[in-house]
Tab-separated table of C-alpha atoms in Angstrom:
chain	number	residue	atom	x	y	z
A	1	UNK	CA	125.454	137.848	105.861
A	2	UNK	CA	128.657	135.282	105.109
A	3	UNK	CA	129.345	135.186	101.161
A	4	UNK	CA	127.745	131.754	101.119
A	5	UNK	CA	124.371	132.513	102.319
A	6	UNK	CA	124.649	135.787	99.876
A	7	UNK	CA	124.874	133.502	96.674
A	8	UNK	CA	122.279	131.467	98.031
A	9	UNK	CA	119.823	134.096	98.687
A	10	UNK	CA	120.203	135.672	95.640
A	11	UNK	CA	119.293	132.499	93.810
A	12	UNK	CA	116.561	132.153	95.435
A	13	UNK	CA	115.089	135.282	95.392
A	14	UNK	CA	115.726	135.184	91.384
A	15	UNK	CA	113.770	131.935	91.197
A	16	UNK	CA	116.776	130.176	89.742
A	17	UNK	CA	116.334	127.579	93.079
A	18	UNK	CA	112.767	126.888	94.419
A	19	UNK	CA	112.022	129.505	97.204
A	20	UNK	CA	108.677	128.165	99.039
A	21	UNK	CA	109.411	124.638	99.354
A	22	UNK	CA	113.062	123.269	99.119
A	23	UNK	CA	114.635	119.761	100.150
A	24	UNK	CA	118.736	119.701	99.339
A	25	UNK	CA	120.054	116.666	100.732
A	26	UNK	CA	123.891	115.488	100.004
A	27	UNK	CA	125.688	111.921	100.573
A	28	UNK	CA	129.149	111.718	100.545
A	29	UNK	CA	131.540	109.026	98.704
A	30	UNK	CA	128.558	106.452	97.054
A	31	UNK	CA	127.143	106.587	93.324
A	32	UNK	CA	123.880	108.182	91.961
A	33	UNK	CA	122.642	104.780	91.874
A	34	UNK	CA	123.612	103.583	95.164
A	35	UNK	CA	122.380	107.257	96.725
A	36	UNK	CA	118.978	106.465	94.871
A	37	UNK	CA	118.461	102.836	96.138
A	38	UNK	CA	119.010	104.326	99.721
A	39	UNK	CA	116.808	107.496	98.934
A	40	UNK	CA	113.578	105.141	98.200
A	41	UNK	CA	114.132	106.408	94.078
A	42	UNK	CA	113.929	104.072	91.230
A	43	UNK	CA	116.617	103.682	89.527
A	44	UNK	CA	115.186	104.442	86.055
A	45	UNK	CA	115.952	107.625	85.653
A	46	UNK	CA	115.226	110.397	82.939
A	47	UNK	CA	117.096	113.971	82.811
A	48	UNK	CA	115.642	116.726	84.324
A	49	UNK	CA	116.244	120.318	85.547
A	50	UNK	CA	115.052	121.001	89.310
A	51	UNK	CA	112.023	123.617	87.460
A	52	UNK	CA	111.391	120.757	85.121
A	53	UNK	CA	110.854	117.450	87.753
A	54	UNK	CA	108.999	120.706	90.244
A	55	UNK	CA	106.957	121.058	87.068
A	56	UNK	CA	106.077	117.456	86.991
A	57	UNK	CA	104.819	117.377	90.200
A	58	UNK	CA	102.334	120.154	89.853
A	59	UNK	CA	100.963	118.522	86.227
A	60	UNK	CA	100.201	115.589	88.347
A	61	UNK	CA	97.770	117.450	90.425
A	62	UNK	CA	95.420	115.852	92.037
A	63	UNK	CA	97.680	112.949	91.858
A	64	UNK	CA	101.374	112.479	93.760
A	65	UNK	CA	104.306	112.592	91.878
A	66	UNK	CA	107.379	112.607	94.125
A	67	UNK	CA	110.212	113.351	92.624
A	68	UNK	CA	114.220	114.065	92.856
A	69	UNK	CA	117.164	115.109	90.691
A	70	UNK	CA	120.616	113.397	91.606
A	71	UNK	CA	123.538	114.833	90.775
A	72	UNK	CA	127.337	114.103	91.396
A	73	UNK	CA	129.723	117.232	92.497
A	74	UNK	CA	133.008	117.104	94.127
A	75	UNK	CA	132.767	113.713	95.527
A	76	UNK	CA	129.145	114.318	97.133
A	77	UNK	CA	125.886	113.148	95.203
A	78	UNK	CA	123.195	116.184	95.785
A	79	UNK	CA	119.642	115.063	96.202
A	80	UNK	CA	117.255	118.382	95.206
A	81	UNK	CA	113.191	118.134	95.463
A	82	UNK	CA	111.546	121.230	94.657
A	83	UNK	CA	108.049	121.163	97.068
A	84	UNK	CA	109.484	117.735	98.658
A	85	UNK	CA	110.509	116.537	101.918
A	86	UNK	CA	111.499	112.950	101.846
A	87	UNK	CA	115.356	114.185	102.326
A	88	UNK	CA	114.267	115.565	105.766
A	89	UNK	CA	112.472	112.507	106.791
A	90	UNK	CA	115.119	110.777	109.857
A	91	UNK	CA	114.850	107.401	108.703
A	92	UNK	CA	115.666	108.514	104.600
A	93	UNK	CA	118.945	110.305	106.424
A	94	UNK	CA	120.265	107.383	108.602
A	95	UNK	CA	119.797	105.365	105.918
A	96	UNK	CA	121.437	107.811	103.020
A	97	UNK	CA	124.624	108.139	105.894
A	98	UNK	CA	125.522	104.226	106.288
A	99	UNK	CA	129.124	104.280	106.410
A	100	UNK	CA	129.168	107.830	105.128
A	101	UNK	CA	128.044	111.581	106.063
A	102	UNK	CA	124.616	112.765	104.697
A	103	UNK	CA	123.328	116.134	105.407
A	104	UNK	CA	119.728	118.484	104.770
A	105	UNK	CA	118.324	121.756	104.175
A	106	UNK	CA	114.421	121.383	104.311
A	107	UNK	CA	111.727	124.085	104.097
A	108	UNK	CA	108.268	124.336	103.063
A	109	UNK	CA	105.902	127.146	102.431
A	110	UNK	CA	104.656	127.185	106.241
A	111	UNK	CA	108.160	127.146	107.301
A	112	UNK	CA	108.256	123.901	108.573
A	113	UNK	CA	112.047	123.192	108.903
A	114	UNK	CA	114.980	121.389	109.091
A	115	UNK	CA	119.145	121.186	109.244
A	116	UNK	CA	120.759	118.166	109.799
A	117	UNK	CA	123.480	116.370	110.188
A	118	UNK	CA	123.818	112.492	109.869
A	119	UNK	CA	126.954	110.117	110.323
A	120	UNK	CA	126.705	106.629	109.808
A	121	UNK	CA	123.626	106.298	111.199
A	122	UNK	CA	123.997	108.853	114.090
A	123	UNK	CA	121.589	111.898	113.356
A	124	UNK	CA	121.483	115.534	114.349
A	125	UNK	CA	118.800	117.800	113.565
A	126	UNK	CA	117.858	121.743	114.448
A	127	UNK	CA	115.014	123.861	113.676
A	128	UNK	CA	116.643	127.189	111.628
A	129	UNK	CA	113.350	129.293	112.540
A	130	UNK	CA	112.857	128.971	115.489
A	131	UNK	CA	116.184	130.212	116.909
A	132	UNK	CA	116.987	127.944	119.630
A	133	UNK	CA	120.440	127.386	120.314
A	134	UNK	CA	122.007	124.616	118.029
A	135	UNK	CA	123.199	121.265	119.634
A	136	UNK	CA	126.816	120.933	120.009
A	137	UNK	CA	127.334	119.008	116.412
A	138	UNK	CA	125.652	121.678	114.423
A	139	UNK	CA	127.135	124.830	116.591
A	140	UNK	CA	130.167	125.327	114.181
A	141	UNK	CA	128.424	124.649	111.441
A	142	UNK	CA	126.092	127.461	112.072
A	143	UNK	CA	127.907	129.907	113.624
A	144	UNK	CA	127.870	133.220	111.931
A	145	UNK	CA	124.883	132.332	109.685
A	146	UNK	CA	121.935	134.791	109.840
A	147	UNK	CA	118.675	132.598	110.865
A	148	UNK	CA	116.535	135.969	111.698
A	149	UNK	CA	116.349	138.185	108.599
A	150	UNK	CA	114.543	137.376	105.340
A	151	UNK	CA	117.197	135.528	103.735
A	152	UNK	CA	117.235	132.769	106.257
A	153	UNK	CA	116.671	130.121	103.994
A	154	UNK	CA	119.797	131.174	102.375
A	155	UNK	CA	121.867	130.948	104.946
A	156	UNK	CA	120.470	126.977	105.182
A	157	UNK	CA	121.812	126.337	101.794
A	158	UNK	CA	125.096	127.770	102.965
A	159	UNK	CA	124.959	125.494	105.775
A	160	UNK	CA	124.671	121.908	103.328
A	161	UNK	CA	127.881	124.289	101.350
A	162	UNK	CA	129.792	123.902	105.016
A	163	UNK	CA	129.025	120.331	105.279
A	164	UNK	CA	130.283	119.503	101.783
A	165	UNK	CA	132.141	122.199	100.779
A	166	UNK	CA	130.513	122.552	97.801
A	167	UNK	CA	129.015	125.622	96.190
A	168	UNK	CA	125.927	125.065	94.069
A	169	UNK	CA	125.527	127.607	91.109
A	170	UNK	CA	122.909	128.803	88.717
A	171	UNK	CA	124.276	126.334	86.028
A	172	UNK	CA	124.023	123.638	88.210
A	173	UNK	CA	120.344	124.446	88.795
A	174	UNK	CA	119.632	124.854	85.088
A	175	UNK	CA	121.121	121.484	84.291
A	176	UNK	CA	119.191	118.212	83.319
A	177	UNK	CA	120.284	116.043	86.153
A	178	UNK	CA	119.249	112.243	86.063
A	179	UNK	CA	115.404	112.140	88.229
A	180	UNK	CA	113.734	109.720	90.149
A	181	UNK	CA	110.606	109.355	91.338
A	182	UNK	CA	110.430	108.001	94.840
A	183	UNK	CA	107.859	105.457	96.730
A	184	UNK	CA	108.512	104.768	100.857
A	185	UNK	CA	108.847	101.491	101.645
A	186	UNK	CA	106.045	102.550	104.414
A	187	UNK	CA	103.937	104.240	101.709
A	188	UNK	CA	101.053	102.577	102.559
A	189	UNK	CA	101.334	101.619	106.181
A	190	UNK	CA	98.878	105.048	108.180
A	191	UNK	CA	100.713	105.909	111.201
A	192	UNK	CA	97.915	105.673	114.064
A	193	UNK	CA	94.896	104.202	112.328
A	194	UNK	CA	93.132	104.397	115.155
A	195	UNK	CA	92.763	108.337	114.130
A	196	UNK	CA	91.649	107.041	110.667
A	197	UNK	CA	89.294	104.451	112.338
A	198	UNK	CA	87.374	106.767	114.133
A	199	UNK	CA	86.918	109.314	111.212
A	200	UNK	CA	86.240	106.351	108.630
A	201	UNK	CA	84.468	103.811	110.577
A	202	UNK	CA	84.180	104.896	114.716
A	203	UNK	CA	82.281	101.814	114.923
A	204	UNK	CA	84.918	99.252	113.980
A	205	UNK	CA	87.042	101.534	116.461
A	206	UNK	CA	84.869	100.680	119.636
A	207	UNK	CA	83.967	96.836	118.503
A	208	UNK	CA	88.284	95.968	117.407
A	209	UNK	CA	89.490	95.943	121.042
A	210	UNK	CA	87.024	93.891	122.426
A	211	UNK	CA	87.369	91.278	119.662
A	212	UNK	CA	89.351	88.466	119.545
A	213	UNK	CA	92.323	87.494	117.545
A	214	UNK	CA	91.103	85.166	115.332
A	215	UNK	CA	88.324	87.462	114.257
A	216	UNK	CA	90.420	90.577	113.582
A	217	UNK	CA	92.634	88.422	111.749
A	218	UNK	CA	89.149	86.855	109.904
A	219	UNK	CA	88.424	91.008	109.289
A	220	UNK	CA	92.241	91.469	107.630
A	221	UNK	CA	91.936	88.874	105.465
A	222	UNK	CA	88.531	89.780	104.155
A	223	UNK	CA	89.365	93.090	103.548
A	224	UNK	CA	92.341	91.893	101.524
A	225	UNK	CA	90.177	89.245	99.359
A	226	UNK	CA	88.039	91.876	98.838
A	227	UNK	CA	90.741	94.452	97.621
A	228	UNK	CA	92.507	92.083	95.603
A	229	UNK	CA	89.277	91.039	93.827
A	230	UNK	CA	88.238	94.130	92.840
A	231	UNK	CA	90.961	95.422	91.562
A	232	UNK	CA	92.357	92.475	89.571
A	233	UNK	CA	95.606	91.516	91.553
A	234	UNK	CA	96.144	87.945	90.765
A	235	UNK	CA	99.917	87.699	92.281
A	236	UNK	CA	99.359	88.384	95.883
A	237	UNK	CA	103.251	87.916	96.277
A	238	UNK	CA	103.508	90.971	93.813
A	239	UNK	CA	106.015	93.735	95.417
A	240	UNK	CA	103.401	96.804	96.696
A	241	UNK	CA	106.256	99.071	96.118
A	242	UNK	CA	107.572	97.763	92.969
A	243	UNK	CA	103.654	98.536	91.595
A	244	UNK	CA	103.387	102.073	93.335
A	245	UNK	CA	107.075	102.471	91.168
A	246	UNK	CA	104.982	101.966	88.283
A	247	UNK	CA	101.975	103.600	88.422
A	248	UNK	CA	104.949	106.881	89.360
A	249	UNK	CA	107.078	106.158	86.382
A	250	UNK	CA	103.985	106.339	84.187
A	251	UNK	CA	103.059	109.546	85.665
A	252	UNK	CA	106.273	111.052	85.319
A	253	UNK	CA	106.235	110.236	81.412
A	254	UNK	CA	102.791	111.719	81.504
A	255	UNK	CA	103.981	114.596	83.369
A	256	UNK	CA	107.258	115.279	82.752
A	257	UNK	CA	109.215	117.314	80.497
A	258	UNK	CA	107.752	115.722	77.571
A	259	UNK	CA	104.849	114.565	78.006
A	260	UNK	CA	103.271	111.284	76.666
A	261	UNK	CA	99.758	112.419	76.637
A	262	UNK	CA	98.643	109.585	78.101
A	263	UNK	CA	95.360	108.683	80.129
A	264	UNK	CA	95.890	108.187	83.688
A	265	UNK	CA	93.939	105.410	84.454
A	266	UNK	CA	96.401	102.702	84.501
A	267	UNK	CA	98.486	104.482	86.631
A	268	UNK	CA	95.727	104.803	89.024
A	269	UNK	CA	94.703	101.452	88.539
A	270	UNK	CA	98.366	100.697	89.935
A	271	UNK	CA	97.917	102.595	92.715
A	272	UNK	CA	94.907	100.487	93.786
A	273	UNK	CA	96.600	97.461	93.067
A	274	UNK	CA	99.266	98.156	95.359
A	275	UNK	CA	96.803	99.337	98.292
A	276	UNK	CA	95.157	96.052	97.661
A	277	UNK	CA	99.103	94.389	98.108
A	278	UNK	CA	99.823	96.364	100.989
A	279	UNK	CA	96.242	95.202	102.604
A	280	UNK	CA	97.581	91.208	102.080
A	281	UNK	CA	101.285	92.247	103.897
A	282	UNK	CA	99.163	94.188	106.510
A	283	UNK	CA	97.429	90.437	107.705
A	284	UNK	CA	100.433	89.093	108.306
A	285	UNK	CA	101.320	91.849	111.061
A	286	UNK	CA	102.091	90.651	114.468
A	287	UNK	CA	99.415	92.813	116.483
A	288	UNK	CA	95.997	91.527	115.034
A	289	UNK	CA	94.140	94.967	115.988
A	290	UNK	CA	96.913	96.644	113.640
A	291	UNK	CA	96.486	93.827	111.160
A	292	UNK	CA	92.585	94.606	110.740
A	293	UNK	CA	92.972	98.206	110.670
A	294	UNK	CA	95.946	98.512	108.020
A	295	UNK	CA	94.356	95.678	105.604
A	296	UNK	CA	90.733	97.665	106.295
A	297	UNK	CA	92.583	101.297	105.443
A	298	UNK	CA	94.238	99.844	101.998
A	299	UNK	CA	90.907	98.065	100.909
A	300	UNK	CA	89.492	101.636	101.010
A	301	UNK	CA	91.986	102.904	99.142
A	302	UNK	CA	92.092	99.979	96.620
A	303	UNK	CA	87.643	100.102	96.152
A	304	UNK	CA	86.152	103.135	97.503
A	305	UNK	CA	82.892	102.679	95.941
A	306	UNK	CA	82.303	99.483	97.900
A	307	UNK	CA	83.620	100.675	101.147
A	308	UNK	CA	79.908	101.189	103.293
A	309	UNK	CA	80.089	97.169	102.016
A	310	UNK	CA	82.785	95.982	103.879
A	311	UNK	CA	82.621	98.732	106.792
A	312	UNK	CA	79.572	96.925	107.598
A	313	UNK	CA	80.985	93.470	106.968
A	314	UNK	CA	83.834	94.018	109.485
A	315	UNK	CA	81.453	94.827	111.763
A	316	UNK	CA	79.596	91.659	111.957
């Protein structure tokens, strides 16, 4: 085992870093703020140890509370998630690499997996379990590191330390770092709703291609009046992420290190409102099938309770 993947191991099997679920991304050469922006993270930000914002997260149970610490060392800005995955995500890493080099360690608790390397844009990813020969970009980067024993998950964390060279100790781990929570800009947009079409409503699913445009655009914007009414949104220009940023940063000061105790209904409220947002973007979608079925998905989301109402509206 190389000395690297050693002192990695050994902080994770002491608990110091998260062990079941990790995300370490790095950017090189931008600010915390500038790393955020491109990480989908607000940019209020309150200090927090990687235990603390993991902690956070599980007090928000049932709800989601996505959440990063950013800190700056040697000229790279370190992105750490414990139990998240956002850093893995392609898009989050071409983005976070724009005139720069980003890289990731990602793991969860069922193994699912990643190492990658991005470069202005240009991404390059492996799968450390699975042991399949790395692609040329990655191949010096790996060599030598142990992907078969137990501490494989070390030897990823010594692979972000080649990338940056940059060693991450137990004081950096126990340091209050400025954190974030985060919101995708496609937060609300279901990839393939024709999957959640024919579990929610399998009728809509067999009537929507046979329809034409004008009423599957009629369906999108009911579904959005209908959102929007019921759950108060007056500014239908309001930004969807912007409220979903909201309804998080409440939830973080209910959640976080010190918590305020409060109730969590207007952070939920939030959450509807910006379903109900994202239902009015959705009718303005090119595709009018994709239209209806993303402004019908949000509505749900925004007024369950009323959802058997409009299911059977859309159908008529």
């Amino acid at each position: 085992m190389s000395d690297a993947a050693a002192h990695y191991a050994a902080l994770l099997n002491a608990e110091v870093l998260p062990s079941e679920a990790f995300c370490l991304t790095a950017v090189r050469g931008v600010t915390i703020e500038e790393a955020l922006a491109r990480f989908d993270a607000s940019l209020l930000t309150r200090p927090a140890t990687l235990a603390e914002a993991g902690k956070a997260s599980v007090n928000a149970y049932p709800d989601d509370l996505p959440v990063v610490t950013a800190s700056t060392v040697g000229g790279w800005v370190f992105l750490a998630a414990d139990n998240g995955w956002h850093g893995a995500m392609p898009e989050v890493l071409t983005r976070l690499s724009a005139g720069t080099v980003a890289t990731t360690a990602y793991w969860n608790v069922n193994l699912d997996n990643t190492l990658a390397l991005a470069e202005d844009g240009r991404l390059t990813e492996m799968d450390f379990v699975l042991g399949d020969e790395p692609p040329r970009e990655l191949a010096e980067l790996v060599a030598g590191l142990d992907f078969e024993g137990d501490d494989l998950c070390g030897a990823a964390l010594a692979f972000v330390e080649r990338v940056t060279g940059v060693r991450l100790d137990e004081d950096w781990a126990r340091t209050r770092w400025p954190t974030s929570v985060i919101s995708s800009p496609t937060q609300f947009e279901t990839v393939g709703p024709t999957g959640w079409l024919q579990v929610n409503a399998p009728e809509l699913l067999e009537e929507f291609p046979r329809a034409a445009e004008p009423v599957l655009r009629e369906v999108a914007a009911l579904a959005a009046d209908r959102a929007c009414a019921a759950t108060g949104v007056e500014d239908r220009q309001a930004s969807v992420r912007g409220t979903h940023l909201q309804a998080l940063n409440l939830r973080w000061d209910r959640c976080g290190p010190t918590p305020s105790g409060a109730d969590p209904a207007t952070e939920r409220l939030l959450v509807t409102r910006a379903h109900a947002l994202a239902a009015v973007r959705a009718c303005d979608l090119d595709d009018p099938f994709t239209a209806a079925a993303q402004a019908l998905i949000n509505a749900c989301q925004a007024d369950r309770e009323h959802w058997p109402e409009l299911r059977k509206l859309a159908a008529r």
